[in-house]
Coordinates of C-alpha atoms and ligand atoms in Angstrom, one line a residue:
M1 CA 1.6 -12.9 30.5
T2 CA 1.3 -12.3 26.8
R3 CA -1.6 -14.1 25.2
S4 CA -1.1 -15.4 21.8
V5 CA -4.3 -15.8 19.8
H6 CA -4.6 -16.8 16.2
A7 CA -7.2 -15.0 14.2
V8 CA -8.4 -16.4 10.9
T9 CA -10.4 -13.8 8.9
T10 CA -11.8 -14.7 5.6
L11 CA -13.8 -12.6 3.2
E12 CA -16.7 -15.0 4.0
D13 CA -16.5 -14.2 7.7
R14 CA -16.8 -10.6 7.1
R15 CA -19.7 -10.6 4.6
G16 CA -22.5 -8.4 5.7
E17 CA -20.2 -6.2 7.9
A18 CA -18.7 -3.0 6.7
W19 CA -15.2 -4.5 6.7
W20 CA -13.5 -1.2 6.1
T21 CA -14.7 0.3 9.4
T22 CA -12.1 -1.8 11.3
A23 CA -9.7 -3.0 8.7
V24 CA -5.9 -3.0 9.0
V25 CA -4.6 -2.2 5.5
Y26 CA -1.0 -2.8 4.5
Q27 CA 0.5 -0.4 2.0
V28 CA 2.5 -2.0 -0.8
Y29 CA 4.9 0.4 -2.5
I30 CA 5.3 -2.1 -5.4
R31 CA 8.6 -0.8 -6.8
S32 CA 10.3 -1.5 -3.5
F33 CA 8.3 -4.5 -2.2
A34 CA 9.7 -7.6 -3.9
D35 CA 11.5 -8.1 -7.2
G36 CA 10.6 -11.3 -9.0
N37 CA 12.6 -11.1 -12.2
G38 CA 15.8 -9.6 -11.0
D39 CA 15.8 -6.2 -12.7
G40 CA 16.0 -4.5 -9.3
I41 CA 12.5 -3.2 -9.4
G42 CA 9.6 -4.7 -7.4
D43 CA 6.9 -6.4 -9.5
L44 CA 3.8 -8.5 -9.4
T45 CA 5.7 -11.8 -9.4
G46 CA 7.4 -10.6 -6.2
L47 CA 4.2 -9.3 -4.7
R48 CA 2.4 -12.6 -5.4
S49 CA 5.3 -14.5 -3.8
K50 CA 4.8 -12.5 -0.6
L51 CA 1.1 -13.0 -0.1
P52 CA 1.7 -15.7 2.5
Y53 CA 3.8 -13.2 4.4
L54 CA 1.0 -10.7 4.4
A55 CA -1.5 -13.4 5.4
D56 CA 0.8 -14.4 8.4
L57 CA 1.1 -10.8 9.3
G58 CA -2.6 -10.7 9.6
V59 CA -3.7 -7.8 7.5
D60 CA -7.2 -7.4 6.1
A61 CA -6.3 -5.6 2.9
V62 CA -3.5 -4.2 0.8
W63 CA -3.3 -0.9 -0.8
I64 CA -1.0 -0.9 -3.8
N65 CA 0.6 2.3 -5.0
P66 CA -0.1 3.0 -8.7
W67 CA 0.7 0.0 -10.8
Y68 CA -0.3 1.5 -14.2
P69 CA 1.9 2.1 -17.2
S70 CA 4.0 5.2 -16.4
P71 CA 7.1 7.0 -17.6
M72 CA 7.9 7.2 -13.8
A73 CA 8.5 10.9 -13.6
D74 CA 6.9 10.5 -10.1
A75 CA 7.3 6.8 -9.3
G76 CA 4.0 5.9 -11.1
Y77 CA 1.9 8.9 -10.0
D78 CA 2.2 10.0 -13.6
V79 CA -0.2 7.6 -15.2
A80 CA -0.1 7.0 -18.9
D81 CA -3.0 4.4 -19.1
F82 CA -5.4 3.8 -16.2
R83 CA -6.6 0.5 -17.5
D84 CA -3.4 -1.5 -17.8
I85 CA -0.4 -2.4 -15.7
E86 CA 3.2 -1.0 -16.0
P87 CA 5.1 -3.5 -18.1
S88 CA 8.1 -3.6 -15.7
Y89 CA 5.6 -4.7 -12.9
G90 CA 3.9 -7.3 -15.0
T91 CA 0.7 -7.8 -17.1
L92 CA -3.0 -7.2 -16.6
A93 CA -3.5 -11.0 -16.4
E94 CA -0.9 -11.2 -13.6
G95 CA -2.7 -8.3 -11.8
E96 CA -6.0 -10.3 -12.1
A97 CA -4.3 -13.4 -10.8
F98 CA -2.9 -11.4 -7.9
I99 CA -6.4 -10.1 -7.0
A100 CA -7.8 -13.6 -7.0
E101 CA -4.9 -15.0 -4.9
A102 CA -5.2 -12.2 -2.4
H103 CA -9.0 -12.9 -2.1
E104 CA -8.3 -16.6 -1.5
L105 CA -6.2 -15.6 1.5
G106 CA -8.9 -13.3 2.8
I107 CA -7.0 -10.2 1.8
R108 CA -8.8 -7.4 0.0
V109 CA -7.2 -5.2 -2.6
I110 CA -7.2 -1.4 -2.8
L111 CA -5.7 0.3 -5.8
D112 CA -4.5 3.9 -6.1
I113 CA -6.4 6.2 -8.4
V114 CA -4.7 9.4 -9.6
P115 CA -7.4 11.7 -10.8
N116 CA -5.8 15.1 -10.4
H117 CA -3.4 14.7 -13.3
T118 CA -2.2 12.3 -15.9
S119 CA 1.2 11.6 -17.3
S120 CA 2.3 14.0 -20.1
E121 CA 2.5 10.7 -22.1
H122 CA -1.2 9.9 -21.6
R123 CA -3.0 9.9 -24.9
W124 CA -5.2 12.8 -23.8
F125 CA -2.2 15.1 -23.2
E126 CA -0.5 13.9 -26.4
A127 CA -3.6 15.0 -28.2
A128 CA -3.5 18.3 -26.4
L129 CA 0.1 18.8 -27.4
R130 CA -0.9 18.2 -31.0
D131 CA -3.7 20.7 -30.4
E132 CA -6.4 18.4 -31.6
P133 CA -9.8 20.1 -31.5
G134 CA -11.0 20.2 -27.9
A135 CA -8.1 18.2 -26.5
R136 CA -6.6 21.1 -24.4
D137 CA -10.0 21.6 -22.7
R138 CA -9.4 18.4 -20.7
Y139 CA -6.4 20.1 -19.1
I140 CA -5.9 23.6 -17.7
F141 CA -4.2 25.6 -20.5
R142 CA -4.0 29.4 -20.2
P143 CA -2.2 32.2 -21.9
G144 CA 0.7 33.7 -20.0
R145 CA 0.8 37.1 -18.3
G146 CA 2.9 40.1 -19.1
P147 CA 3.2 41.9 -22.5
A148 CA 4.9 38.9 -24.1
G149 CA 2.8 36.3 -22.3
D150 CA 6.0 34.8 -20.9
E151 CA 5.0 34.9 -17.2
P152 CA 2.9 32.1 -15.7
P153 CA -0.9 32.7 -15.6
N154 CA -0.8 32.9 -11.8
D155 CA 1.6 32.6 -8.9
W156 CA 0.8 29.0 -7.9
Q157 CA 3.7 26.8 -6.9
S158 CA 4.2 23.2 -7.6
A159 CA 4.0 21.0 -4.5
F160 CA 7.4 19.7 -5.6
G161 CA 8.9 23.2 -5.9
G162 CA 9.0 25.9 -8.6
P163 CA 6.1 27.3 -10.6
A164 CA 3.0 25.2 -11.1
W165 CA 2.9 26.2 -14.8
S166 CA 5.0 25.1 -17.8
R167 CA 5.0 26.7 -21.2
L168 CA 4.7 24.9 -24.5
D169 CA 6.9 25.9 -27.5
T170 CA 3.7 27.3 -29.0
G171 CA 3.4 29.8 -26.1
E172 CA 0.5 28.4 -24.1
W173 CA 0.9 27.5 -20.4
Y174 CA -0.5 24.4 -18.7
L175 CA -1.0 23.8 -15.0
H176 CA 0.8 21.1 -13.0
L177 CA 0.4 21.2 -9.3
F178 CA 3.2 18.5 -9.2
A179 CA 5.9 17.7 -11.8
P180 CA 5.7 19.2 -15.3
A181 CA 5.2 15.6 -16.5
Q182 CA 1.9 15.6 -14.5
P183 CA -0.5 18.0 -16.2
D184 CA -3.6 18.7 -14.1
L185 CA -6.9 17.6 -15.5
N186 CA -9.9 20.0 -15.9
W187 CA -12.6 18.5 -13.7
E188 CA -15.2 20.8 -15.1
H189 CA -15.0 18.8 -18.3
P190 CA -17.8 16.1 -18.5
E191 CA -15.5 13.7 -20.4
V192 CA -13.0 13.8 -17.5
R193 CA -15.7 12.9 -15.1
A194 CA -17.1 10.2 -17.3
E195 CA -13.7 8.7 -17.9
F196 CA -12.8 8.3 -14.3
E197 CA -16.2 6.8 -13.3
D198 CA -15.6 4.3 -16.1
I199 CA -12.0 3.5 -14.8
L200 CA -13.5 2.8 -11.4
R201 CA -15.9 0.4 -12.9
F202 CA -13.2 -1.2 -15.0
W203 CA -11.3 -2.2 -11.8
F204 CA -14.4 -2.9 -9.7
D205 CA -15.4 -5.4 -12.4
K206 CA -12.1 -7.1 -11.9
G207 CA -12.8 -7.6 -8.2
V208 CA -10.8 -4.7 -6.8
D209 CA -12.2 -3.8 -3.3
G210 CA -11.5 -0.1 -3.2
F211 CA -9.4 2.9 -4.2
R212 CA -7.0 5.2 -2.4
I213 CA -7.6 8.6 -4.0
D214 CA -4.5 10.5 -4.8
V215 CA -4.6 14.2 -4.0
A216 CA -8.3 13.9 -3.3
H217 CA -8.4 17.6 -2.3
G218 CA -6.8 18.9 -5.5
L219 CA -9.2 18.2 -8.4
A220 CA -11.3 21.3 -8.3
K221 CA -9.7 24.7 -8.7
D222 CA -11.2 28.1 -8.1
P223 CA -12.3 28.7 -11.7
A224 CA -10.9 32.2 -11.7
L225 CA -7.5 30.8 -11.0
P226 CA -6.6 33.7 -8.8
D227 CA -3.2 34.3 -7.3
A228 CA -2.6 32.5 -4.1
G229 CA -0.6 35.4 -2.6
E230 CA 0.9 34.4 0.7
R231 CA -0.8 31.0 0.6
L232 CA 2.0 29.0 -0.7
P233 CA 1.7 25.2 -1.2
G234 CA 3.6 24.2 1.9
S235 CA 0.7 25.8 3.8
Q236 CA -1.9 23.7 2.1
H237 CA -2.4 21.9 5.5
T238 CA -3.4 25.1 7.3
D239 CA -4.7 27.8 5.0
P240 CA -7.3 28.1 2.3
H241 CA -5.8 28.0 -1.2
P242 CA -7.5 28.4 -4.6
A243 CA -5.9 25.1 -5.9
W244 CA -6.8 22.9 -2.9
D245 CA -9.9 21.8 -1.0
Q246 CA -12.4 23.7 -3.2
D247 CA -16.1 22.9 -2.5
A248 CA -16.7 21.8 -6.1
V249 CA -14.6 18.7 -5.5
H250 CA -17.4 17.1 -3.4
E251 CA -19.7 16.8 -6.4
V252 CA -17.1 14.5 -8.0
Y253 CA -17.1 12.2 -5.0
R254 CA -20.9 12.0 -4.9
G255 CA -20.7 10.6 -8.4
W256 CA -18.0 8.2 -7.4
R257 CA -19.9 7.0 -4.3
A258 CA -22.9 6.2 -6.6
V259 CA -20.5 4.1 -8.8
A260 CA -19.1 2.2 -5.7
N261 CA -22.6 1.7 -4.3
A262 CA -23.6 -0.3 -7.3
Y263 CA -21.0 -3.0 -6.1
A264 CA -20.9 -4.7 -2.7
D265 CA -18.5 -3.8 0.0
R266 CA -16.2 -1.3 -1.9
V267 CA -14.4 1.5 -0.2
F268 CA -12.7 4.8 -0.9
V269 CA -9.9 6.2 1.2
A270 CA -9.0 9.9 0.5
E271 CA -5.5 11.4 0.6
A272 CA -6.6 14.9 1.5
W273 CA -4.2 17.3 3.1
V274 CA -6.7 19.9 4.3
P275 CA -6.6 22.7 6.8
G276 CA -8.4 20.8 9.6
N277 CA -10.4 17.8 10.5
D278 CA -13.7 19.8 10.1
R279 CA -12.7 20.2 6.4
L280 CA -11.7 16.5 6.2
A281 CA -15.1 15.4 7.5
R282 CA -16.7 17.1 4.5
Y283 CA -15.1 14.4 2.3
L284 CA -16.7 11.7 4.6
R285 CA -20.3 12.8 4.4
P286 CA -22.5 9.7 3.9
D287 CA -22.9 10.3 0.1
E288 CA -19.2 10.9 -0.5
L289 CA -16.1 8.9 0.6
H290 CA -16.0 6.1 3.2
T291 CA -12.7 7.0 4.8
A292 CA -9.8 9.5 4.7
F293 CA -6.3 9.3 6.1
Q294 CA -5.8 11.0 9.4
F295 CA -2.5 12.7 8.7
D296 CA -2.4 14.8 11.9
F297 CA -1.6 11.5 13.6
L298 CA 1.7 11.2 11.8
R299 CA 2.4 14.9 12.1
A300 CA 2.1 14.7 15.9
P301 CA 5.4 14.7 17.9
W302 CA 6.0 12.0 20.4
R303 CA 4.2 13.9 23.1
S304 CA 1.1 12.7 24.9
A305 CA -0.7 16.0 24.9
S306 CA -0.3 16.5 21.1
I307 CA -1.3 12.9 20.3
R308 CA -4.3 13.1 22.6
A309 CA -5.4 16.4 21.0
V310 CA -5.1 14.8 17.5
I311 CA -7.1 11.7 18.6
D312 CA -9.9 13.7 20.2
D313 CA -10.2 16.1 17.2
A314 CA -10.1 13.3 14.7
L315 CA -12.7 11.2 16.5
E316 CA -15.0 14.1 17.2
Q317 CA -15.0 15.3 13.6
A318 CA -15.3 11.8 12.1
A319 CA -18.3 11.3 14.4
T320 CA -20.1 14.3 13.0
V321 CA -20.4 12.5 9.7
G322 CA -20.6 8.9 11.0
A323 CA -17.3 7.9 9.5
P324 CA -14.5 5.8 11.0
A325 CA -11.2 7.5 11.7
T326 CA -8.2 6.2 9.6
W327 CA -5.0 6.1 11.5
V328 CA -1.7 6.3 9.7
L329 CA 1.8 6.5 11.1
S330 CA 3.7 6.7 7.8
N331 CA 3.6 6.2 4.0
H332 CA 5.7 6.6 1.0
D333 CA 5.6 10.4 1.2
V334 CA 6.8 11.0 4.7
P335 CA 9.9 10.2 6.7
R336 CA 9.7 6.8 8.4
T337 CA 8.2 6.7 11.9
V338 CA 11.4 5.4 13.5
T339 CA 13.3 8.4 12.2
R340 CA 10.6 11.0 13.1
Y341 CA 10.8 9.7 16.7
S342 CA 14.6 9.3 16.8
R343 CA 15.4 12.9 17.7
S344 CA 14.2 15.5 20.1
Q345 CA 10.6 16.2 19.5
P346 CA 9.0 19.6 18.5
D347 CA 6.0 20.9 20.4
H348 CA 3.8 21.3 17.4
L349 CA 2.4 19.2 14.5
V350 CA 5.1 19.1 11.8
E351 CA 4.7 20.6 8.4
T352 CA 5.8 19.2 5.0
D353 CA 9.5 20.0 5.7
W354 CA 9.4 17.4 8.5
E355 CA 11.8 19.6 10.5
R356 CA 14.6 18.4 8.3
A357 CA 16.6 21.5 8.8
R358 CA 16.7 20.8 12.6
W359 CA 17.4 17.1 11.9
A360 CA 20.6 18.1 10.1
L361 CA 21.9 19.4 13.5
E362 CA 21.0 16.3 15.5
E363 CA 22.2 12.7 15.1
P364 CA 19.3 10.2 15.0
N365 CA 19.0 7.7 17.9
H366 CA 17.4 4.8 16.0
E367 CA 17.2 2.7 19.1
L368 CA 15.0 5.3 20.7
G369 CA 13.0 5.8 17.5
R370 CA 12.3 2.1 17.3
R371 CA 11.2 1.9 20.9
R372 CA 8.8 4.8 20.4
A373 CA 7.6 3.4 17.1
R374 CA 6.7 0.1 18.7
A375 CA 4.8 1.9 21.4
A376 CA 3.0 4.0 18.7
A377 CA 2.1 0.8 16.9
L378 CA 0.1 -0.5 19.8
L379 CA -1.5 2.9 20.2
Q380 CA -2.5 3.0 16.6
L381 CA -3.9 -0.5 16.6
A382 CA -5.9 0.1 19.8
L383 CA -7.8 3.1 18.3
P384 CA -11.3 2.7 16.8
G385 CA -11.4 2.8 13.0
T386 CA -9.1 1.6 10.3
A387 CA -5.3 1.5 10.5
Y388 CA -2.8 1.6 7.6
I389 CA 0.7 0.1 7.9
Y390 CA 3.4 1.1 5.4
Q391 CA 5.6 -1.7 4.2
G392 CA 8.7 -1.9 6.3
E393 CA 7.0 -0.3 9.3
E394 CA 6.4 -3.8 10.7
L395 CA 10.1 -4.4 10.4
G396 CA 11.0 -1.2 12.2
L397 CA 12.9 0.2 9.2
E398 CA 14.3 3.7 9.5
E399 CA 14.5 6.4 6.9
V400 CA 17.6 6.1 4.8
E401 CA 18.9 9.6 5.3
D402 CA 22.3 9.2 3.6
L403 CA 21.3 8.1 0.1
P404 CA 24.0 9.5 -2.3
D405 CA 22.7 12.4 -4.3
E406 CA 23.3 10.7 -7.6
V407 CA 20.8 7.9 -6.9
R408 CA 17.9 10.1 -5.8
Q409 CA 14.9 10.0 -8.0
D410 CA 12.2 12.0 -6.3
P411 CA 11.1 15.0 -8.4
T412 CA 11.1 17.1 -5.2
W413 CA 14.9 16.7 -5.2
F414 CA 15.2 18.0 -8.7
Q415 CA 12.6 20.7 -8.6
T416 CA 14.1 22.2 -5.4
A417 CA 17.6 21.9 -6.8
G418 CA 18.6 19.7 -3.9
A419 CA 17.2 22.0 -1.2
D420 CA 14.7 19.3 -0.2
R421 CA 16.1 15.8 -0.2
G422 CA 12.7 14.4 -1.0
R423 CA 11.0 11.1 -0.3
D424 CA 13.4 8.5 -1.6
G425 CA 14.7 7.7 1.9
C426 CA 11.4 6.0 2.9
R427 CA 11.2 4.1 -0.5
V428 CA 14.2 1.9 -0.2
P429 CA 13.6 -1.8 -1.2
I430 CA 12.5 -4.1 1.6
P431 CA 15.0 -6.4 3.2
W432 CA 13.6 -9.9 3.3
S433 CA 16.5 -12.2 4.1
N434 CA 20.2 -12.9 4.1
S435 CA 23.0 -10.8 5.6
E436 CA 23.8 -8.4 2.7
A437 CA 22.0 -6.2 0.2
P438 CA 19.8 -6.9 -1.7
Y439 CA 18.6 -8.9 1.3
G440 CA 16.4 -11.2 -0.8
F441 CA 14.6 -8.3 -2.3
S442 CA 15.8 -9.3 -5.7
P443 CA 17.0 -12.8 -6.9
I444 CA 20.1 -11.2 -8.4
A445 CA 22.9 -11.1 -5.8
A446 CA 24.4 -7.7 -6.7
A447 CA 23.5 -5.0 -4.2
E448 CA 23.9 -2.3 -6.8
N449 CA 21.1 -3.9 -8.8
T450 CA 18.2 -2.4 -6.7
W451 CA 16.6 0.8 -8.0
L452 CA 17.6 2.5 -4.8
P453 CA 20.5 1.1 -2.7
Q454 CA 19.8 -0.5 0.7
P455 CA 22.0 0.3 3.7
G456 CA 24.7 -2.2 4.6
H457 CA 23.4 -2.6 8.2
W458 CA 20.0 -4.0 7.6
A459 CA 20.7 -7.6 8.2
P460 CA 19.1 -7.6 11.7
H461 CA 16.0 -6.0 10.2
T462 CA 15.1 -8.5 7.5
A463 CA 11.8 -10.3 7.8
Q464 CA 13.7 -13.6 8.0
A465 CA 15.9 -12.4 10.9
Q466 CA 12.8 -11.2 12.8
A467 CA 10.4 -14.2 12.1
G468 CA 9.6 -16.2 15.2
E469 CA 11.8 -13.9 17.4
A470 CA 9.8 -13.1 20.5
A471 CA 11.2 -9.6 20.8
S472 CA 11.1 -8.5 17.2
F473 CA 9.1 -5.8 15.6
L474 CA 7.5 -8.2 13.2
T475 CA 6.4 -10.5 16.0
L476 CA 4.9 -7.4 17.8
Y477 CA 2.9 -6.5 14.8
Q478 CA 1.8 -10.2 14.3
Q479 CA 0.6 -10.4 17.9
A480 CA -1.2 -7.1 17.8
L481 CA -2.9 -7.8 14.5
A482 CA -4.1 -11.2 15.8
L483 CA -5.4 -9.8 19.0
R484 CA -7.0 -6.7 17.6
P485 CA -10.2 -8.3 16.2
Q486 CA -10.6 -10.3 19.4
L487 CA -10.4 -7.3 21.7
W488 CA -12.4 -4.8 19.7
T489 CA -15.2 -4.7 17.1
T490 CA -16.3 -1.4 15.7
D491 CA -18.2 0.7 18.2
E492 CA -16.3 0.7 21.5
P493 CA -15.6 4.4 22.2
V494 CA -12.3 5.8 23.6
E495 CA -12.7 6.8 27.2
W496 CA -9.7 8.6 28.6
L497 CA -8.3 7.6 32.0
D498 CA -6.5 9.8 34.5
A499 CA -2.8 9.4 33.8
P500 CA 0.4 11.1 34.9
H501 CA 2.1 13.9 32.8
G502 CA 3.4 12.5 29.5
V503 CA 1.2 9.5 29.6
L504 CA -1.8 8.6 27.4
A505 CA -4.3 6.2 28.9
F506 CA -7.7 5.1 27.6
V507 CA -10.1 2.3 27.9
R508 CA -12.0 0.8 25.0
G509 CA -14.4 -2.1 25.3
G510 CA -12.9 -3.1 28.7
V511 CA -9.3 -3.1 27.4
Q512 CA -6.9 -0.3 28.5
C513 CA -4.2 1.2 26.4
W514 CA -1.3 3.0 28.2
V515 CA 1.4 4.9 26.4
N516 CA 4.3 6.5 28.2
T517 CA 5.8 9.3 26.1
G518 CA 7.3 10.9 29.3
T519 CA 10.7 10.7 30.8
T520 CA 10.0 8.5 33.8
D521 CA 8.7 5.1 34.3
I522 CA 5.1 5.0 35.7
E523 CA 3.1 2.6 37.7
L524 CA 0.3 0.7 36.0
P525 CA -3.0 0.1 37.7
A526 CA -3.0 -2.9 40.0
G527 CA -4.9 -6.0 39.2
M528 CA -4.8 -5.8 35.4
Q529 CA -3.4 -8.4 33.1
V530 CA -0.9 -7.5 30.4
V531 CA -2.4 -8.5 27.0
L532 CA 0.5 -7.2 25.0
G533 CA 3.4 -4.8 25.7
S534 CA 5.4 -2.9 23.2
V535 CA 8.6 -4.4 24.7
P536 CA 9.0 -7.8 26.3
G537 CA 8.8 -7.9 30.1
I538 CA 6.1 -5.4 31.0
T539 CA 4.8 -7.6 33.7
D540 CA 5.6 -6.0 37.1
G541 CA 3.1 -3.2 37.1
V542 CA 5.6 -0.7 35.7
L543 CA 5.4 1.0 32.3
P544 CA 8.9 2.2 31.2
T545 CA 9.4 5.4 29.3
D546 CA 8.7 5.2 25.6
T547 CA 6.6 2.0 25.8
S548 CA 3.0 1.1 25.7
V549 CA 0.8 -1.7 26.8
W550 CA -2.7 -3.2 26.4
L551 CA -4.2 -4.3 29.7
A552 CA -7.4 -6.3 30.5
E553 CA -9.3 -7.3 33.6
P554 CA -8.1 -10.9 34.3
E555 CA -11.6 -12.2 33.8
H556 CA -12.2 -10.1 30.7
D557 CA -14.3 -12.1 28.3
R558 CA -13.2 -12.2 24.7
Ligands
NOJ601 C1 0.5 12.0 -3.5 C2 1.3 10.8 -3.6 O1 1.2 10.0 -2.4 C3 2.7 11.2 -3.9 O2 3.6 10.2 -3.9 C4 2.6 11.9 -5.3 O3 3.9 12.4 -5.6 C5 1.6 13.0 -5.4 N1 0.4 12.7 -4.7 C6 1.3 13.4 -6.8 O4 0.5 12.4 -7.4
CA602 CA1 11.3 -6.7 -11.3

């Protein structure tokens, strides 16, 4: 029997607890969430209109991708002004109204801070271009190499492809680990440090509950700017590199933690792609950041042994610094979970190319991918720590792999001359209702209006089509999110249970989680009650392949 429990969580209930040790956070990619004014781009009006949806879903907080004024060279990660809101999204006053409305519904608000770089249209870089005294010191300008100075100062590559250096007409080079329109800041400069601490206070004063830190491992560079040699950017996950994960970055976060500590209940979550969880734990020392995304979880193939190894390593390393683990199955930078699971699975953690070359040779089986993604959701939500859900994950959306080339916008696509198709496929606007594009995303009827086109076959996946349907993705997420705070608090450890090959099984606080990644159905332990299954009908003691289940003793007291 599936129990349905309704949890009402308000900010008041949670006062005094470290809410961020157990929170479920919903990632809003604002451009693609909901369009209020009909220009085809998501905005604050749209977001505010969907707050009841988020409250019904049962999330504790939202993380909003950058909403600051931006020329959109990298979908808002090129910030022109950190203290305002992008005009096509709305106004600062609307942002403040959104924060207040979210809080009224018991939903906290996490913003995205982008400290590694600014937009090339930020006033600081414009001053640097004009060569105002001292202005270039806030960025990383260097003379070129070679007799004419026309070779880049070192061999670093942009994470989007091509050299990480661009040259001004006047001959000097500047560093950009991402797009040329995203010049890297010089974090050895005291003004840079002071400015960002002030930006944090600006938003904390407006009631913002925390920040996701973009490229948290990128701010400090080896001051000698040595060549990276073989250590190219794709390997930033695995190898030391003079641009990434340098020890000096930790001093920055000690300063930021002091800023946050002056407020109640604020949280940081780091985006840090580092060579291992021992390195990740360094960001989570008690005087640094509260949480950091556990990306190995989304890099793991759908194989029980790989997933278990990731969970063990993540929990073990987080425990060394007393931090919660932060589980994430997808975000706006990686192929959607359904699609990652919809083909044959590798036997290793995937790297930044997401195995796309292999994917081109194999048709995706989205039905299979959805089944596995549902099972993974119950796994994610049973683990101790925080969980992030990327918009559309709760609808079971797949990656849109067949976007026409002419609509692609990701700088990765341009900087690799099309060799890497980039991240647009996971950023397609959300289908809310109706049977045709734009599926209620935008009040304008025309499908071609949305900033990226939606597939013609998404009618069954709209929020409206799934609402109240017992077997839908959305209902599964609603049920799991309602049950989670009733089944677990913060501290219950994961204890692994004996399980057949291909199966993960653990018990936490008296509740068992079984996940079958194998090729045969398995028998579940006798005498346990099904609390929630990833597909309907797991009632007869059998766990089918590619499903998962939460089980409790019949008399389990919750
Ligand atoms: C990570 C962000 O998630 C990604 O979308 C962005 O392109 C880079 N950082 C650069 O800011
Ligand atoms: Ca709009």
